[in-house]
């Protein structure tokens, strides 16, 4: 080697290589959507039967003009929203105890098979290790559950301090402070997870290239030496890209709002569906690019040893 290579130094080339192989991204989209469409349809069917059959307590004024309703009667609107959220939370808990584990197990199985197909399409020298990938995916899901649990506890604490606490004392809630706290909490956990999750994302590549098991591949990922910083760098950069995609999706979702006088609810629904579709497609593309970037760094690292 002529000198040290940064993790993102040639990532533009990786993106270009992935762009020239749309079949790989198509496989990623296929297995994700095969599971996602079925899962979302099932959750929608079960949740709407419970939520919409009950009374959320949201009147027409709040639904049609939420900003105006909150501005006119902040305390009253916050109370109605809190009541509706409590109904939704009870519904989620009533369904989640059995729907959640079923969806998690289904995701572990489908994602392990789908990821094996995608990785072997990228590099035919990789060996199929579906069982090992299932174990690694279970480890990753456990970590994600911990992150979501921390977010839920943090958001709940912020809500009690800035919304429900003041309402109980007959004071105006600090909605701006609550939103700011949730945004900071969400970004902090998102970036924190991106800084450490590279381990469970590169372990499947090591398992398939070296024929390792679950624990052995995790130990191998932690023992990669200097390349660990490069892998973490790629993961953090793509976390920033994911945040940028979310911001762009929000911006494009809001672009028709200044023309609400001439737009129809049907047009807005189709527009938002289109924006969501583009976001998911680009997100899947960057998932593939991350895997290819990891694989290139591993090959470079093994070639230098």
Coordinates of C-alpha atoms in Angstrom, one line a residue:
X1 CA 0.0 0.0 0.0
X2 CA 1.2 3.5 -0.7
X3 CA -0.3 5.0 2.5
X4 CA -3.2 4.9 4.9
X5 CA -6.6 4.9 3.4
X6 CA -9.5 6.6 5.1
X7 CA -12.7 4.6 5.4
X8 CA -14.7 7.1 3.2
X9 CA -11.9 8.0 0.9
X10 CA -13.1 5.9 -2.0
X11 CA -16.8 5.6 -0.9
X12 CA -17.9 7.7 -3.9
X13 CA -16.4 5.0 -6.1
X14 CA -18.3 2.4 -4.1
X15 CA -21.6 4.3 -4.6
X16 CA -20.8 4.5 -8.3
X17 CA -20.1 0.8 -8.5
X18 CA -23.4 0.0 -6.7
X19 CA -25.2 2.4 -9.1
X20 CA -23.9 0.5 -12.1
X21 CA -25.2 -2.8 -10.6
X22 CA -28.9 -2.1 -10.0
X23 CA -29.7 -5.8 -9.8
X24 CA -28.1 -5.9 -6.4
X25 CA -30.2 -3.1 -5.0
X26 CA -33.2 -4.7 -6.6
X27 CA -32.6 -7.9 -4.7
X28 CA -32.3 -5.8 -1.5
X29 CA -35.6 -4.0 -2.2
X30 CA -37.3 -7.3 -3.1
X31 CA -36.6 -9.2 0.1
X32 CA -37.2 -6.1 2.3
X33 CA -40.5 -5.3 0.6
X34 CA -41.7 -8.9 0.5
X35 CA -41.5 -8.9 4.3
X36 CA -42.5 -5.3 4.8
X37 CA -45.7 -5.3 2.7
X38 CA -47.0 -8.4 4.5
X39 CA -46.0 -7.1 7.9
X40 CA -47.4 -3.6 7.5
X41 CA -50.6 -5.0 6.0
X42 CA -51.1 -7.3 9.0
X43 CA -50.3 -4.6 11.5
X44 CA -52.6 -2.2 9.8
X45 CA -55.4 -4.7 9.7
X46 CA -55.1 -5.6 13.4
X47 CA -54.5 -2.0 14.7
X48 CA -57.4 -0.4 12.7
X49 CA -59.9 -2.9 14.1
X50 CA -59.0 -1.7 17.6
X51 CA -58.1 1.9 17.3
X52 CA -60.8 3.1 14.9
X53 CA -63.4 1.2 16.7
X54 CA -62.8 3.2 19.8
X55 CA -63.1 6.9 20.5
X56 CA -59.8 8.8 20.3
X57 CA -61.4 12.0 21.4
X58 CA -60.0 14.1 18.6
X59 CA -62.6 16.5 17.2
X60 CA -62.8 17.8 13.6
X61 CA -61.1 21.1 14.4
X62 CA -58.0 19.5 15.8
X63 CA -57.7 17.0 13.0
X64 CA -58.3 19.5 10.2
X65 CA -56.1 22.3 11.6
X66 CA -53.8 20.9 14.3
X67 CA -51.6 24.0 14.4
X68 CA -54.5 26.4 14.7
X69 CA -56.2 24.3 17.4
X70 CA -53.1 24.0 19.5
X71 CA -52.4 27.7 19.2
X72 CA -56.0 28.6 20.2
X73 CA -56.2 26.2 23.1
X74 CA -52.9 24.8 24.0
X75 CA -53.9 23.1 27.3
X76 CA -57.1 21.6 25.8
X77 CA -55.4 20.4 22.7
X78 CA -52.6 18.8 24.6
X79 CA -55.1 17.0 26.8
X80 CA -57.0 15.6 23.8
X81 CA -53.7 14.5 22.2
X82 CA -52.6 12.8 25.4
X83 CA -55.9 11.0 25.7
X84 CA -55.6 9.8 22.1
X85 CA -52.0 8.7 22.6
X86 CA -53.1 6.7 25.7
X87 CA -55.6 4.8 23.6
X88 CA -53.0 4.1 20.9
X89 CA -50.5 2.9 23.6
X90 CA -53.0 0.6 25.2
X91 CA -53.7 -0.8 21.7
X92 CA -50.0 -1.3 20.9
X93 CA -49.5 -3.1 24.2
X94 CA -52.5 -5.3 23.7
X95 CA -51.2 -6.4 20.3
X96 CA -47.5 -6.1 20.8
X97 CA -47.1 -9.0 23.3
X98 CA -47.7 -11.5 20.5
X99 CA -47.5 -9.5 17.2
X100 CA -44.0 -8.1 18.1
X101 CA -42.2 -11.4 18.7
X102 CA -43.8 -12.9 15.5
X103 CA -42.7 -10.0 13.4
X104 CA -39.2 -10.1 14.9
X105 CA -38.7 -13.8 14.3
X106 CA -40.1 -13.3 10.7
X107 CA -37.7 -10.5 10.1
X108 CA -34.7 -12.5 11.4
X109 CA -35.5 -15.4 9.1
X110 CA -36.3 -13.3 6.0
X111 CA -33.5 -10.8 6.4
X112 CA -30.9 -13.6 6.9
X113 CA -32.0 -15.4 3.7
X114 CA -32.3 -12.1 1.8
X115 CA -29.0 -10.8 3.0
X116 CA -27.2 -14.0 2.0
X117 CA -28.6 -13.8 -1.5
X118 CA -27.5 -10.1 -1.8
X119 CA -24.0 -10.7 -0.5
X120 CA -23.4 -13.8 -2.7
X121 CA -24.5 -11.7 -5.6
X122 CA -21.9 -9.1 -4.7
X123 CA -19.2 -11.7 -4.1
X124 CA -19.7 -15.2 -5.2
X125 CA -16.7 -16.3 -3.0
X126 CA -18.8 -15.8 0.1
X127 CA -20.3 -18.9 1.7
X128 CA -23.9 -19.2 2.7
X129 CA -24.2 -19.1 6.6
X130 CA -27.9 -18.5 7.0
X131 CA -28.0 -20.0 10.6
X132 CA -25.1 -17.8 11.7
X133 CA -26.7 -14.7 10.1
X134 CA -29.9 -15.5 12.0
X135 CA -28.0 -15.5 15.3
X136 CA -26.2 -12.3 14.4
X137 CA -29.5 -10.7 13.4
X138 CA -31.0 -11.7 16.7
X139 CA -28.0 -10.0 18.5
X140 CA -28.6 -6.8 16.4
X141 CA -32.3 -6.8 17.1
X142 CA -31.6 -7.1 20.9
X143 CA -29.3 -4.1 20.7
X144 CA -32.0 -2.1 18.7
X145 CA -34.6 -3.1 21.3
X146 CA -32.3 -1.6 24.0
X147 CA -32.0 1.7 22.0
X148 CA -35.7 1.9 21.4
X149 CA -36.3 1.2 25.1
X150 CA -33.9 4.0 26.1
X151 CA -35.7 6.3 23.7
X152 CA -39.1 5.4 25.2
X153 CA -37.9 6.0 28.7
X154 CA -36.2 9.3 27.8
X155 CA -39.2 10.6 25.9
X156 CA -41.5 9.6 28.7
X157 CA -39.4 11.4 31.3
X158 CA -39.4 14.5 29.0
X159 CA -43.2 14.3 28.6
X160 CA -43.7 14.1 32.4
X161 CA -41.4 17.0 33.0
X162 CA -42.7 19.3 30.3
X163 CA -46.2 18.3 29.4
X164 CA -48.1 16.1 31.8
X165 CA -46.5 17.6 34.9
X166 CA -47.4 21.2 34.1
X167 CA -50.9 20.1 33.0
X168 CA -51.4 18.4 36.4
X169 CA -50.5 21.7 38.0
X170 CA -52.9 23.5 35.7
X171 CA -50.0 25.2 33.9
X172 CA -49.2 25.6 30.2
X173 CA -47.1 22.7 28.9
X174 CA -43.7 23.4 27.4
X175 CA -44.3 21.8 24.0
X176 CA -41.3 23.5 22.4
X177 CA -39.0 22.2 25.1
X178 CA -40.5 18.7 24.8
X179 CA -40.0 18.6 21.0
X180 CA -36.5 19.9 21.4
X181 CA -35.7 17.2 24.1
X182 CA -37.1 14.4 21.9
X183 CA -35.2 15.6 18.8
X184 CA -31.9 15.8 20.8
X185 CA -32.6 12.4 22.4
X186 CA -33.4 10.8 19.0
X187 CA -30.3 12.2 17.3
X188 CA -28.1 11.3 20.2
X189 CA -29.3 7.7 20.3
X190 CA -29.2 7.4 16.5
X191 CA -25.6 8.6 16.2
X192 CA -24.6 6.5 19.2
X193 CA -26.0 3.4 17.7
X194 CA -24.3 4.1 14.4
X195 CA -20.9 4.4 16.2
X196 CA -21.1 0.9 17.7
X197 CA -23.5 -1.1 15.4
X198 CA -20.8 -1.6 12.7
X199 CA -19.8 -4.7 14.7
X200 CA -23.0 -6.6 14.1
X201 CA -23.1 -5.3 10.6
X202 CA -19.7 -6.5 9.5
X203 CA -19.8 -9.8 11.5
X204 CA -22.0 -11.5 8.8
X205 CA -19.4 -10.6 6.2
X206 CA -16.7 -12.2 8.3
X207 CA -18.9 -15.3 9.0
X208 CA -19.5 -15.8 5.3
X209 CA -15.9 -15.1 4.2
X210 CA -14.2 -17.1 6.9
X211 CA -16.9 -19.7 7.8
X212 CA -17.2 -18.5 11.4
X213 CA -20.1 -18.9 13.9
X214 CA -21.9 -16.2 15.8
X215 CA -19.5 -15.7 18.7
X216 CA -16.4 -16.2 16.6
X217 CA -17.6 -13.7 14.0
X218 CA -18.3 -11.1 16.6
X219 CA -14.9 -11.6 18.2
X220 CA -13.3 -11.4 14.7
X221 CA -15.1 -8.1 14.1
X222 CA -13.8 -6.6 17.4
X223 CA -10.3 -7.8 16.6
X224 CA -9.9 -6.2 13.2
X225 CA -7.3 -3.8 14.4
X226 CA -6.9 -0.5 12.6
X227 CA -9.7 -1.2 10.1
X228 CA -12.3 -0.9 12.9
X229 CA -12.0 2.9 12.8
X230 CA -12.6 2.9 9.1
X231 CA -15.6 0.7 9.4
X232 CA -17.0 3.0 12.1
X233 CA -16.3 6.0 10.0
X234 CA -18.3 4.6 7.0
X235 CA -21.2 3.7 9.4
X236 CA -21.2 7.2 10.9
X237 CA -21.1 8.9 7.4
X238 CA -24.1 6.8 6.3
X239 CA -25.9 7.7 9.5
X240 CA -25.6 11.3 8.5
X241 CA -26.8 10.4 5.0
X242 CA -29.8 8.7 6.6
X243 CA -30.6 11.8 8.6
X244 CA -30.2 13.9 5.4
X245 CA -32.6 11.6 3.6
X246 CA -35.2 12.0 6.4
X247 CA -34.8 15.8 6.3
X248 CA -35.2 15.8 2.5
X249 CA -38.3 13.5 2.8
X250 CA -39.8 16.0 5.3
X251 CA -39.0 19.0 3.0
X252 CA -40.5 17.4 -0.1
X253 CA -43.6 16.2 2.0
X254 CA -44.2 19.8 2.9
X255 CA -43.7 21.4 -0.5
X256 CA -47.4 21.2 -1.5
X257 CA -48.6 22.8 1.7
X258 CA -48.3 26.4 0.5
X259 CA -50.7 25.5 -2.3
X260 CA -53.2 23.8 -0.1
X261 CA -55.9 26.0 -1.5
X262 CA -55.7 24.3 -4.9
X263 CA -54.5 20.8 -3.8
X264 CA -56.8 18.0 -2.9
X265 CA -56.5 15.5 0.0
X266 CA -56.2 12.8 -2.7
X267 CA -53.3 14.5 -4.4
X268 CA -51.5 15.0 -1.0
X269 CA -51.9 11.4 -0.1
X270 CA -50.4 10.3 -3.4
X271 CA -47.6 12.8 -3.1
X272 CA -46.7 11.6 0.4
X273 CA -46.8 8.0 -0.8
X274 CA -44.4 8.9 -3.6
X275 CA -42.0 10.7 -1.3
X276 CA -42.1 7.8 1.1
X277 CA -41.4 5.4 -1.7
X278 CA -38.4 7.4 -2.9
X279 CA -37.1 7.5 0.6
X280 CA -37.3 3.8 1.1
X281 CA -35.6 3.1 -2.3
X282 CA -32.7 5.4 -1.5
X283 CA -32.4 4.0 2.0
X284 CA -32.1 0.4 0.5
X285 CA -29.5 1.6 -2.0
X286 CA -27.3 3.0 0.8
X287 CA -27.8 -0.2 2.8
X288 CA -26.2 -2.1 -0.2
X289 CA -23.5 0.5 -0.6
X290 CA -22.6 0.1 3.1
X291 CA -22.2 -3.7 2.7
X292 CA -20.1 -3.3 -0.4
X293 CA -17.9 -0.6 1.3
X294 CA -17.4 -2.9 4.3
X295 CA -16.5 -5.8 2.0
X296 CA -13.9 -3.7 0.2
X297 CA -12.3 -2.5 3.4
X298 CA -12.2 -6.1 4.7
X299 CA -10.5 -7.3 1.5
X300 CA -8.1 -4.4 1.7
X301 CA -7.3 -5.2 5.3
X302 CA -6.8 -8.9 4.6
X303 CA -4.6 -8.1 1.6
X304 CA -2.3 -6.0 3.8
X305 CA -1.8 -8.6 6.5

